[in-house]
mmCIF file of C-alpha atoms and ligand atoms in Angstrom:
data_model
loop_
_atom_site.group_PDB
_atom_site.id
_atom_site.type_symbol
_atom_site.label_atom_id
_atom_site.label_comp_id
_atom_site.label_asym_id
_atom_site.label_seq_id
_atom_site.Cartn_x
_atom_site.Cartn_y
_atom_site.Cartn_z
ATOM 1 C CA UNK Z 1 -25.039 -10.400 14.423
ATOM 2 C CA UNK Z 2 -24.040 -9.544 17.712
ATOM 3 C CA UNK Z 3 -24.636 -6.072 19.386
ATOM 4 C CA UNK Z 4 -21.311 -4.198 17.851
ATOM 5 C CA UNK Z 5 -21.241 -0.664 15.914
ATOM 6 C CA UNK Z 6 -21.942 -0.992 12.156
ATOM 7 C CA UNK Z 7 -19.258 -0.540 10.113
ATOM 8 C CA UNK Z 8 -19.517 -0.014 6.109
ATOM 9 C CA UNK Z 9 -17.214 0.638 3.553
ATOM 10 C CA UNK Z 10 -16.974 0.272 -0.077
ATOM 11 C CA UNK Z 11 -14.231 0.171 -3.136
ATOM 12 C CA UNK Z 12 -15.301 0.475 -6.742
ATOM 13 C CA UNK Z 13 -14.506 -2.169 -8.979
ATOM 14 C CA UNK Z 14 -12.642 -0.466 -11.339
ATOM 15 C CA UNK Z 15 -9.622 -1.713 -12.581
ATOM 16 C CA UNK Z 16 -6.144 -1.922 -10.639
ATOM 17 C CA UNK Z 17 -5.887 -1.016 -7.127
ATOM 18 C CA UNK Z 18 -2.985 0.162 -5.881
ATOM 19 C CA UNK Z 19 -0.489 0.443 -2.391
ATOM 20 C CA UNK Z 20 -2.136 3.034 -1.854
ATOM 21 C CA UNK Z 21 -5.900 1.531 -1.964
ATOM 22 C CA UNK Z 22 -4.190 -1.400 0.241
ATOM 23 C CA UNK Z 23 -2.746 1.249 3.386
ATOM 24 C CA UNK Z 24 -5.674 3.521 3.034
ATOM 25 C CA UNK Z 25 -8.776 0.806 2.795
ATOM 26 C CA UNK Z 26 -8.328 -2.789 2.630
ATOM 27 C CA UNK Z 27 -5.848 -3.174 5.288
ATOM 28 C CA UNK Z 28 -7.637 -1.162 7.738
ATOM 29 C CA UNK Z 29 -10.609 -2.709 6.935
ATOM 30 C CA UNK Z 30 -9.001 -5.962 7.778
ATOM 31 C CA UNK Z 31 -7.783 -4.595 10.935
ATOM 32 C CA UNK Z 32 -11.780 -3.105 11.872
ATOM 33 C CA UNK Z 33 -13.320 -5.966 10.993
ATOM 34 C CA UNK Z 34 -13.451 -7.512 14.315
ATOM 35 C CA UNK Z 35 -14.412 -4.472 16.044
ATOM 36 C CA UNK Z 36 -17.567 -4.014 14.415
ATOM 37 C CA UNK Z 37 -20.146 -5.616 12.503
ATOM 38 C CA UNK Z 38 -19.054 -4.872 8.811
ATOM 39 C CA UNK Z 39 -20.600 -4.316 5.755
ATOM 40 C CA UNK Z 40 -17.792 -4.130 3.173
ATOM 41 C CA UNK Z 41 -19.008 -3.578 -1.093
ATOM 42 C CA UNK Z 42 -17.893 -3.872 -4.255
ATOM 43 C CA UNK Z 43 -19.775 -0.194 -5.865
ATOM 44 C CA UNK Z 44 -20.313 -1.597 -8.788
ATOM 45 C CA UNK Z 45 -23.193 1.335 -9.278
ATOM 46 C CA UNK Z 46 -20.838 3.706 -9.039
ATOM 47 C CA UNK Z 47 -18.410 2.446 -11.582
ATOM 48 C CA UNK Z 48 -20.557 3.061 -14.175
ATOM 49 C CA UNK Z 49 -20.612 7.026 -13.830
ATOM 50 C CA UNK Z 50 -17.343 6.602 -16.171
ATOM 51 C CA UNK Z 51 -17.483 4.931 -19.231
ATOM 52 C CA UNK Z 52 -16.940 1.168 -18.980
ATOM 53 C CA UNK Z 53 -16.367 -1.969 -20.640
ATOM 54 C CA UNK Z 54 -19.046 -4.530 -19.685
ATOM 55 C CA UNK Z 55 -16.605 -7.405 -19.973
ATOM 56 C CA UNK Z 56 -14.421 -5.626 -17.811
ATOM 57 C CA UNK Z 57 -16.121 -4.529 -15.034
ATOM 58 C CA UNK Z 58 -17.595 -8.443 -14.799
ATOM 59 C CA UNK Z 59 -13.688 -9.352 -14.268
ATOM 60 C CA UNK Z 60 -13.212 -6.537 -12.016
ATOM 61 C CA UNK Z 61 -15.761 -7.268 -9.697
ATOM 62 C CA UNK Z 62 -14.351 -10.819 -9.358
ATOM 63 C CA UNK Z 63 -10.717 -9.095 -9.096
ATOM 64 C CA UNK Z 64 -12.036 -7.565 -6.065
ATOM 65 C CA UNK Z 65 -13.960 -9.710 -4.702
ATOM 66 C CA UNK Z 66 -10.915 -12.014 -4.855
ATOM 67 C CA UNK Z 67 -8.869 -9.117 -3.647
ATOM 68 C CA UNK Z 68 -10.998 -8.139 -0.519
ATOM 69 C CA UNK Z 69 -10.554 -12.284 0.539
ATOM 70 C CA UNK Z 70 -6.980 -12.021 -0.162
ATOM 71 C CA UNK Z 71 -6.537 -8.927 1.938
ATOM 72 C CA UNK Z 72 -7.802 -11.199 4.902
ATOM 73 C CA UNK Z 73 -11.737 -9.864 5.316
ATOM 74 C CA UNK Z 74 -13.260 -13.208 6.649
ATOM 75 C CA UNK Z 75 -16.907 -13.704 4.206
ATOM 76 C CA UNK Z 76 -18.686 -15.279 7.404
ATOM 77 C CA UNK Z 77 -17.627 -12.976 10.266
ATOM 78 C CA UNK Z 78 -18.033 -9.557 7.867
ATOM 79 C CA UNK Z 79 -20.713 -9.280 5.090
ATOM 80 C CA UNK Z 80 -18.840 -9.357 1.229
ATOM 81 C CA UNK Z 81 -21.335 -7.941 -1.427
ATOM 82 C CA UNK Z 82 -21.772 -6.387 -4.656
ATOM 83 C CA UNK Z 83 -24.263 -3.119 -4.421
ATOM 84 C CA UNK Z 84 -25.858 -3.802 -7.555
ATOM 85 C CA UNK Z 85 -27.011 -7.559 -6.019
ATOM 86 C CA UNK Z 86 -28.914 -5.932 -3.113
ATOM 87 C CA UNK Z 87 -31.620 -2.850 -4.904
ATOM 88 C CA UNK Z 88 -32.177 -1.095 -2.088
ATOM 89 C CA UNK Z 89 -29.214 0.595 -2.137
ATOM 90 C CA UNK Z 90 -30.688 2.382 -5.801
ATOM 91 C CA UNK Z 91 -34.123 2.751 -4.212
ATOM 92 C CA UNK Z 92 -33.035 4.562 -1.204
ATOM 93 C CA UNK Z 93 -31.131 6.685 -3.459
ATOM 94 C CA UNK Z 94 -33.786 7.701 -4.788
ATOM 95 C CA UNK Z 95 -35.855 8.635 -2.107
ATOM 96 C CA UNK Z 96 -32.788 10.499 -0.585
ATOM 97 C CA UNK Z 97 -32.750 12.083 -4.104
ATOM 98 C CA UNK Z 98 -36.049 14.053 -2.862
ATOM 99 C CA UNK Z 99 -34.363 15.847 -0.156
ATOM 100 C CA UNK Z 100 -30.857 16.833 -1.876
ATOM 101 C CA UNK Z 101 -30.413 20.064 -3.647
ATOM 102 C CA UNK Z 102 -28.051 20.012 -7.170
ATOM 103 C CA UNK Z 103 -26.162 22.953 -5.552
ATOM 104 C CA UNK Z 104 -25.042 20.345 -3.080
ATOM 105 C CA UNK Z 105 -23.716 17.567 -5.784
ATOM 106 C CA UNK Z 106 -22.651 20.429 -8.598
ATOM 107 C CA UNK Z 107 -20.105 22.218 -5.593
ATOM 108 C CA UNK Z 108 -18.325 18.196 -4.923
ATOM 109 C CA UNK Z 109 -14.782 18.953 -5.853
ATOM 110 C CA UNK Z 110 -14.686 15.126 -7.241
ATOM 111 C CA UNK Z 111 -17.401 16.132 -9.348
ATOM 112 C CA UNK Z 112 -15.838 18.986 -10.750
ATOM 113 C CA UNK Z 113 -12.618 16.702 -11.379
ATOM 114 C CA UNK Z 114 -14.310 13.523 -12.789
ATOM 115 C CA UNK Z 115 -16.188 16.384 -14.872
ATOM 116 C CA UNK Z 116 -12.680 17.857 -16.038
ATOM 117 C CA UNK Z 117 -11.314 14.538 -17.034
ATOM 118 C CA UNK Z 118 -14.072 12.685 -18.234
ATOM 119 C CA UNK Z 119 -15.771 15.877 -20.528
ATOM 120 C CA UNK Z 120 -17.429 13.880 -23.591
ATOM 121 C CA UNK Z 121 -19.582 12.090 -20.304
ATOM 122 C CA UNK Z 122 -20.779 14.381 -18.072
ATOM 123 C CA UNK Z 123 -23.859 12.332 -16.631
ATOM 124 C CA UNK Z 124 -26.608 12.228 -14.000
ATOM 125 C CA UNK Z 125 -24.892 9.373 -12.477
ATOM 126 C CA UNK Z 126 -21.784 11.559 -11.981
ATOM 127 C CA UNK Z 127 -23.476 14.223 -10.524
ATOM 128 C CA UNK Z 128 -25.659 11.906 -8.147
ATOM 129 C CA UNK Z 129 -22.924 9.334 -7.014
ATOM 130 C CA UNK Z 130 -22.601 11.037 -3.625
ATOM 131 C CA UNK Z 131 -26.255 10.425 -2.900
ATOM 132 C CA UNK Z 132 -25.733 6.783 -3.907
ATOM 133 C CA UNK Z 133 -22.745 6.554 -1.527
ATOM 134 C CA UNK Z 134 -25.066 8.092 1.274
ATOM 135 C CA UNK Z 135 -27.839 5.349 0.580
ATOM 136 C CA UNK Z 136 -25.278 2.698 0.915
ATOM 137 C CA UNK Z 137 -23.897 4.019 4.158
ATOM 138 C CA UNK Z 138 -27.236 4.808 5.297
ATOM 139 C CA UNK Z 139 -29.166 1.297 4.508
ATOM 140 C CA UNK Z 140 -27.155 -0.177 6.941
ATOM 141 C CA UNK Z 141 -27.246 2.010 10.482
ATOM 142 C CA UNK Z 142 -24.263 2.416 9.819
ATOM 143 C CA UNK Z 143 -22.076 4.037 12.559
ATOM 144 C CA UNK Z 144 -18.488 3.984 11.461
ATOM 145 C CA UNK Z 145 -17.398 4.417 7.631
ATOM 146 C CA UNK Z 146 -13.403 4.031 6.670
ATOM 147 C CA UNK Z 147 -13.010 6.284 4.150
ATOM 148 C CA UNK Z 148 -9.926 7.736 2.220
ATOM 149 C CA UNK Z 149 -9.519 11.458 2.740
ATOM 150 C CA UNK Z 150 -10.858 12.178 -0.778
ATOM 151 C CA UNK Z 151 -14.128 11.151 0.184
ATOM 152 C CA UNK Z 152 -14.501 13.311 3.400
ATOM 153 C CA UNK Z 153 -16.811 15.868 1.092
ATOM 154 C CA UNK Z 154 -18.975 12.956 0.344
ATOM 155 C CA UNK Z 155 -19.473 11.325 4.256
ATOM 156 C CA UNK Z 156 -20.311 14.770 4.939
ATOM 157 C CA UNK Z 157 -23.398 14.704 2.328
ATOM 158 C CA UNK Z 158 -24.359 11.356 3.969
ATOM 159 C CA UNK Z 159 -24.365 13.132 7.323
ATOM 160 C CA UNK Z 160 -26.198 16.491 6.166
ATOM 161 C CA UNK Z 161 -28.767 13.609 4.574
ATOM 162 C CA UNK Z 162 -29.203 11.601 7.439
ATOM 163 C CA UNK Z 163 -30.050 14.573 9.695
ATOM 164 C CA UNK Z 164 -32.362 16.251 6.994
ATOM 165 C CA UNK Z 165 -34.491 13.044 6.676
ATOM 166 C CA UNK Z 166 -34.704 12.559 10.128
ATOM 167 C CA UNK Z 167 -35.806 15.969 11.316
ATOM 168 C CA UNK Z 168 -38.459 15.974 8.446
ATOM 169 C CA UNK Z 169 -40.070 12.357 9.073
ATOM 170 C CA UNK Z 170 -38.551 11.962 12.572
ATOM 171 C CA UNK Z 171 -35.459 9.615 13.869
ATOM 172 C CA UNK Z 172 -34.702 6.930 10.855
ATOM 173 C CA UNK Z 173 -30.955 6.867 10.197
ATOM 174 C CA UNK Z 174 -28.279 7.282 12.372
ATOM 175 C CA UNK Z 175 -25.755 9.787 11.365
ATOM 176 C CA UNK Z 176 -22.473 7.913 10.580
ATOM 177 C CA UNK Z 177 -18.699 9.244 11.593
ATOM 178 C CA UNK Z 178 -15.873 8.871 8.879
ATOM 179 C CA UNK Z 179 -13.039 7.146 10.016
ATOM 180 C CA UNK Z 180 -9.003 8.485 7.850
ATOM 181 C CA UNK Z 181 -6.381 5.533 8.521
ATOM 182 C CA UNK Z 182 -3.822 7.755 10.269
ATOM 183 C CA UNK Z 183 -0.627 5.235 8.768
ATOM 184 C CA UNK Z 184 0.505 6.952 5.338
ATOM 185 C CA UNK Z 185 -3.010 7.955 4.401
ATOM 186 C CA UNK Z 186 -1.371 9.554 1.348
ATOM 187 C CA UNK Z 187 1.330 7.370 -0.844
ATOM 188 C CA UNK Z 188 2.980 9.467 -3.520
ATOM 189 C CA UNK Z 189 3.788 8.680 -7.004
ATOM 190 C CA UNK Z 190 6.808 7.358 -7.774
ATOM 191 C CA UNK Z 191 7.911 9.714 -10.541
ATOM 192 C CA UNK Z 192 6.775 12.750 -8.956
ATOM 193 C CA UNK Z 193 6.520 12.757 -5.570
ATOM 194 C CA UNK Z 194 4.133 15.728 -4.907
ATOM 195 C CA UNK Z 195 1.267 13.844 -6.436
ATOM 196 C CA UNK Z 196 -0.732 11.493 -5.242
ATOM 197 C CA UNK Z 197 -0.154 8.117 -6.142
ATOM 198 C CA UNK Z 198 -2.443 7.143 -8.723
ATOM 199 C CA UNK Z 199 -3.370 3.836 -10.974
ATOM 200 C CA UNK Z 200 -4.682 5.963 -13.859
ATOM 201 C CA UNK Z 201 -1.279 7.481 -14.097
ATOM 202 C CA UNK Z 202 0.589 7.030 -17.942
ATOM 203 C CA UNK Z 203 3.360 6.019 -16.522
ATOM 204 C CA UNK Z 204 3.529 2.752 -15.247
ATOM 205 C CA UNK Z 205 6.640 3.308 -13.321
ATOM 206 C CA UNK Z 206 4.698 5.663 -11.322
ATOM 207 C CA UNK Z 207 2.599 3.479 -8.870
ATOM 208 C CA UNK Z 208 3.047 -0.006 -7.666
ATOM 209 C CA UNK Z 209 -0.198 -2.118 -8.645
ATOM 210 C CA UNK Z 210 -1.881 -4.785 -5.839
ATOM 211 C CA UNK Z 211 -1.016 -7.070 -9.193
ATOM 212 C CA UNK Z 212 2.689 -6.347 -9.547
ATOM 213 C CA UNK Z 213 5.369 -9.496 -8.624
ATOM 214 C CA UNK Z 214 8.239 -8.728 -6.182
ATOM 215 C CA UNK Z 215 10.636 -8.362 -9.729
ATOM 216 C CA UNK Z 216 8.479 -5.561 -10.723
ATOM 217 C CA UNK Z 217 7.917 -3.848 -7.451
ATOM 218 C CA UNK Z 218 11.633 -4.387 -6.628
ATOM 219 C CA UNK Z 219 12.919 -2.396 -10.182
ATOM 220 C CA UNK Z 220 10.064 0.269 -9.367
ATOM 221 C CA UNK Z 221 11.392 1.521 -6.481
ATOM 222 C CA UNK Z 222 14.991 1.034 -7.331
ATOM 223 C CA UNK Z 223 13.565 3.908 -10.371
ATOM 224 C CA UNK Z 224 11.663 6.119 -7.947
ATOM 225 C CA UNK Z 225 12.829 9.579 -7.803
ATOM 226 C CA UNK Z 226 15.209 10.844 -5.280
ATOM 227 C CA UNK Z 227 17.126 13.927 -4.954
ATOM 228 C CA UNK Z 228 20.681 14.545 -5.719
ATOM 229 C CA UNK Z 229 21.975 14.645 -2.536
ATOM 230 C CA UNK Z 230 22.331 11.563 -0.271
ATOM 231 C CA UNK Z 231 20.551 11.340 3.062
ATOM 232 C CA UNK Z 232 17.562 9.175 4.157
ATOM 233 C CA UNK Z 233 15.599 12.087 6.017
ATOM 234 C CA UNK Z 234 11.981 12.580 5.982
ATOM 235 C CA UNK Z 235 11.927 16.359 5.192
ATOM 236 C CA UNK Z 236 9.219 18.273 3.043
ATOM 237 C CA UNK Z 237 12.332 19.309 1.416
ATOM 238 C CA UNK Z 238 13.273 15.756 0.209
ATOM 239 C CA UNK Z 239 9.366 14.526 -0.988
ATOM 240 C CA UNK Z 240 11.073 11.598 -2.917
ATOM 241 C CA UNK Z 241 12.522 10.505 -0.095
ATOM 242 C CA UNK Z 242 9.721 11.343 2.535
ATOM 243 C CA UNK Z 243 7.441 9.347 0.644
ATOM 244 C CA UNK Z 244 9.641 5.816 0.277
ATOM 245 C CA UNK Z 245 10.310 6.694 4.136
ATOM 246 C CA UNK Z 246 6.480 6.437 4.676
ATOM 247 C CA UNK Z 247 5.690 3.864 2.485
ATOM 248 C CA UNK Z 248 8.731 1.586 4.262
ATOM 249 C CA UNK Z 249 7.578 2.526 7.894
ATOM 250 C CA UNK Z 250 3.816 1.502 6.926
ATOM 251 C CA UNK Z 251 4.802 -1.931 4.977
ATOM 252 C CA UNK Z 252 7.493 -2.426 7.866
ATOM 253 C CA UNK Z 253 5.341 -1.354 11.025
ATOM 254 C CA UNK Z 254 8.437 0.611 11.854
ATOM 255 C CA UNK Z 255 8.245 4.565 12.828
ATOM 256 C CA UNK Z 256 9.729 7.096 10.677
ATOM 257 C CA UNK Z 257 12.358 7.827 13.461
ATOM 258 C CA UNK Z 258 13.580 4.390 13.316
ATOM 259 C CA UNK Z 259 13.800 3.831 9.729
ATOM 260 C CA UNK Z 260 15.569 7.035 9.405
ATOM 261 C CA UNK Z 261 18.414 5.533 12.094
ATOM 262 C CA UNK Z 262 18.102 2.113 10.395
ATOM 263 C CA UNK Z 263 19.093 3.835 6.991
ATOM 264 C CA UNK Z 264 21.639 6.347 8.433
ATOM 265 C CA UNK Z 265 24.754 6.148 6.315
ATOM 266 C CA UNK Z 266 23.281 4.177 3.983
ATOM 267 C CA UNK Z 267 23.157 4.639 0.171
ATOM 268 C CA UNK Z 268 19.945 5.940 -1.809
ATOM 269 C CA UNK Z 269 20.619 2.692 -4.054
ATOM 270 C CA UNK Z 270 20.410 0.054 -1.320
ATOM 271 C CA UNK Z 271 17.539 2.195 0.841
ATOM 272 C CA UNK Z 272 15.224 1.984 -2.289
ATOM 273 C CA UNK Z 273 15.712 -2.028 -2.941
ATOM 274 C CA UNK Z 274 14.925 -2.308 0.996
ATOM 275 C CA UNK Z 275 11.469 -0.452 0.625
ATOM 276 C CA UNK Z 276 10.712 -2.646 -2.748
ATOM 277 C CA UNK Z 277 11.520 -5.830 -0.441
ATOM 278 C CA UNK Z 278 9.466 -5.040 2.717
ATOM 279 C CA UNK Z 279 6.592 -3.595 -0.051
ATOM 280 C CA UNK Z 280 6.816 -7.221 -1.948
ATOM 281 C CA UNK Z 281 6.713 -9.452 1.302
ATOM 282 C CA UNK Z 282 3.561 -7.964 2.116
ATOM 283 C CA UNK Z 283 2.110 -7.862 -1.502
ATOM 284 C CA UNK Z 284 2.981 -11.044 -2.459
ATOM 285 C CA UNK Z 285 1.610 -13.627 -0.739
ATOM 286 C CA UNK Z 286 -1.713 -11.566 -1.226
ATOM 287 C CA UNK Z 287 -1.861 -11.817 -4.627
ATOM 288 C CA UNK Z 288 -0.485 -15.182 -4.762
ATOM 289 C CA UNK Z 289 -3.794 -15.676 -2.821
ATOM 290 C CA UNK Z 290 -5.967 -13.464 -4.809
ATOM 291 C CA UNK Z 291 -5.148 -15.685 -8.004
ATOM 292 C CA UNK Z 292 -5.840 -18.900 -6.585
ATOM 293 C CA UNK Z 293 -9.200 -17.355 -5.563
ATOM 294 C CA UNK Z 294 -9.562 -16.500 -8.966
ATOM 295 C CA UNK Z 295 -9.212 -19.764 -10.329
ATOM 296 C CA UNK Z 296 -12.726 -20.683 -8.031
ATOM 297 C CA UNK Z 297 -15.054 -18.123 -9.932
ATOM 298 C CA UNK Z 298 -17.810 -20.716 -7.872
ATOM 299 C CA UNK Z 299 -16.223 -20.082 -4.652
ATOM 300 C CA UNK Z 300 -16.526 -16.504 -5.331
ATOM 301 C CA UNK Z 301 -19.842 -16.908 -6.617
ATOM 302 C CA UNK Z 302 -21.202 -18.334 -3.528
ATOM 303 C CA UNK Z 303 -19.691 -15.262 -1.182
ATOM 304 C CA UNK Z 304 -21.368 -13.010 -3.170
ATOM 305 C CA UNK Z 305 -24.528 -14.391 -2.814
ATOM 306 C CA UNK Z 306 -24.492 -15.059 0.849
ATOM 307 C CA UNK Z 307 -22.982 -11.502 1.260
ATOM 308 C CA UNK Z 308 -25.983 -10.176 -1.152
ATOM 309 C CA UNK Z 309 -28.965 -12.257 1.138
ATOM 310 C CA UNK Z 310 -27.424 -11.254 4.349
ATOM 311 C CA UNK Z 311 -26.665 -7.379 3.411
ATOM 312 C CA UNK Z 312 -30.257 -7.010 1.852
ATOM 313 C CA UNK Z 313 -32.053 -8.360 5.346
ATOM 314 C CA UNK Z 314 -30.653 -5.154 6.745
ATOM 315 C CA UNK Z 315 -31.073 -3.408 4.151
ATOM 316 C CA UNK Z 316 -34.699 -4.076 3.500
ATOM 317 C CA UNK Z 317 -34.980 -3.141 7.411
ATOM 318 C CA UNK Z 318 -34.098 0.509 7.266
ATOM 319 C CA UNK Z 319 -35.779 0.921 3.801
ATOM 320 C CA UNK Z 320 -39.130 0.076 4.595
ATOM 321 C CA UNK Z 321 -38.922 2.525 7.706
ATOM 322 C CA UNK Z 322 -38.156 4.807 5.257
ATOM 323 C CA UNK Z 323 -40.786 4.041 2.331
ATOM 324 C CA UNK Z 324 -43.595 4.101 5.141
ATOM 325 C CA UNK Z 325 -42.212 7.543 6.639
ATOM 326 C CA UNK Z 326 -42.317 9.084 3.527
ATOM 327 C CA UNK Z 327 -45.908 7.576 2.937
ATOM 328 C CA UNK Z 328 -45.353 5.248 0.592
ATOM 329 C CA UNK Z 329 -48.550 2.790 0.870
ATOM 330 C CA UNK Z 330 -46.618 -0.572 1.925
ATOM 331 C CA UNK Z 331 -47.133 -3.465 -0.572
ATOM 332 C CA UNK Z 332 -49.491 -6.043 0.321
ATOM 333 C CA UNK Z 333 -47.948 -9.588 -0.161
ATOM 334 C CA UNK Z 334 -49.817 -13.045 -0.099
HETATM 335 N N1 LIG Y 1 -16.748 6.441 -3.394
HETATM 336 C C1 LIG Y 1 -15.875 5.532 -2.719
HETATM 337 C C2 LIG Y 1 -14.483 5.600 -3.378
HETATM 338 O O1 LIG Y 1 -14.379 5.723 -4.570
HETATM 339 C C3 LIG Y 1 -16.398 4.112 -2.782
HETATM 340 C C4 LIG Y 1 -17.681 4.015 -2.050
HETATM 341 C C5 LIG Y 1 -18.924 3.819 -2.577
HETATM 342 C C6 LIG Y 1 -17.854 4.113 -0.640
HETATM 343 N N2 LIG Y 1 -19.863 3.753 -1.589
HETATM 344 C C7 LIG Y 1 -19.248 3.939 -0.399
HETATM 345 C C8 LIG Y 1 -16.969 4.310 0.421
HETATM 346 C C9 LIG Y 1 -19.765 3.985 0.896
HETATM 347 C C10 LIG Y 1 -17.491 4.350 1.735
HETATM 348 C C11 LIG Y 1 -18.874 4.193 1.941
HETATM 349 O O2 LIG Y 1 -13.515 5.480 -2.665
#
């Protein structure tokens, strides 16, 4: 690779991804991409701190992988891989495991949520997955990390790791920066506006799925919830409207200030079947192009592998810095 800043980000395989997983990762990552030298994963690892269907996380990691190609990261100029295809990102883990406290992983407000909601599983894996997001980050030199701004708590564990390891062994890893897409970095549900969009939601009406055709997306939004009054104005007063506002100026490349003039006088009825149409252009021909990946579970099969041989060269790299520094007796091969 040529001399450009490392870039690494990852998205768990875990079912449906939604608008909101598309503006705050994958199309940013598209738009990086040719900045840096990136390193984008499928944390497969971490999906299993929840409970999950092995048949279903297999198709989910395809889904993705299809997904990732679909959103327009390029396999040969980025690497594509699944963690659990390159090891060091578990063995660095647990070396980084040696020099983080549990007060540090118990106090992680996801923690405490995924904790709340998932109660009958409360496991080690749960606890531990920010020090398995710091390994990946860390494997790699990694200088830049896109993250959504749920995961700020957890970029700042990777940092406080980096810097602990290297003042105790001297210089290893370089300590990465986070990097919050400033366009609509939070998309709202639906149904109720002052929460956060989300795929897990009951109702279905709620979010708009990476998997949903320009019919469903279109009768979504045309059921979103407004307000009973009838101008298009962003205004924390009007969150239903705010948010299609937002989600319209980031499908649309258009400011807020513009849409708002653009939709002056206009009805709440013909506004919302505007946002569904500029949200469907964009999502469809992606998963229109997602499926036909699909279809070529070989093709896919043969990114992942080139993405798993070129992501563990690197890899291997900072990890056997590390196993020597910590004085690890270096395995004799041959
Ligand atoms: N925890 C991240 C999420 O759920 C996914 C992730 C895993 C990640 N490893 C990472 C993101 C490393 C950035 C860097 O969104």
């Amino acid at each position: 690779m040529e001399e450009k800043k490392i870039l690494f980000s990852a998205i768990q395989p875990s079912g449906i991804l939604t608008i909101g997983n598309y503006l705050g990762a994958l199309r940013n990552f598209r738009k990086l991409q040719s900045d840096y030298n990136s390193v984008f994963s499928i944390a497969d690892l971490h999906t299993l701190t929840v409970k999950q269907e092995p048949a279903n996380l297999r198709k989910n990691t395809y889904e993705l992988t299809a997904l990732y190609l679909a959103c327009g990261i390029d396999a040969d100029q980025s690497i594509l891989f699944a963690q659990s295809h390159v090891s060091a990102h578990a063995e660095l883990a647990w070396i980084l495991n040696t020099i983080c406290y549990p007060g540090e992983l118990s106090r992680m407000t996801q923690f405490k949520d995924k904790s709340l909601k998932h109660e009958d599983n409360i496991n080690m894996g749960l606890m531990d997955y920010p020090v398995l997001m710091a390994a990946d980050i860390l494997l790699y030199q990694t200088e830049l990390v896109p993250i959504g701004a749920d995961q700020k708590q957890h970029l700042e564990l990777a940092r406080d790791l980096a810097i602990r390891f290297n003042n105790r062994y001297s210089e290893t890893f370089k300590v990465p920066e986070g990097y919050i897409g400033k366009s609509c970095a939070r998309v709202m549900s639906l149904a109720e506006p002052q929460r956060k969009m989300s795929k897990s939601d009951a109702n279905l009406n709620a979010f708009i799925s990476m998997d949903d055709d320009p019919d469903t997306i279109i009768r979504k939004f045309k059921r979103a919830v407004t307000d009973s009054d009838n101008k298009i104005i962003y205004s924390p007063e009007k969150p239903g409207i705010s948010n299609l506002l937002s989600i319209y100026s980031a499908f649309t490349n258009k400011s807020i200030e513009d849409a708002e003039k653009e939709f002056a006088g206009v009805g709440y009825a013909e506004f919302k079947v505007a946002v569904g149409e500029a949200v469907a252009s964009v999502i469809e021909p992606i998963r229109q192009e997602k499926n036909r990946l699909l279809n070529d579970k070989a093709y896919l099969d043969e990114v992942l592998k080139n993405g798993a041989e070129r992501a563990e060269r690197l890899a291997y790299r900072t990890l056997s810095k590390v196993y020597k520094k910590v004085g690890l007796v270096p395995r004799k091969r041959g």
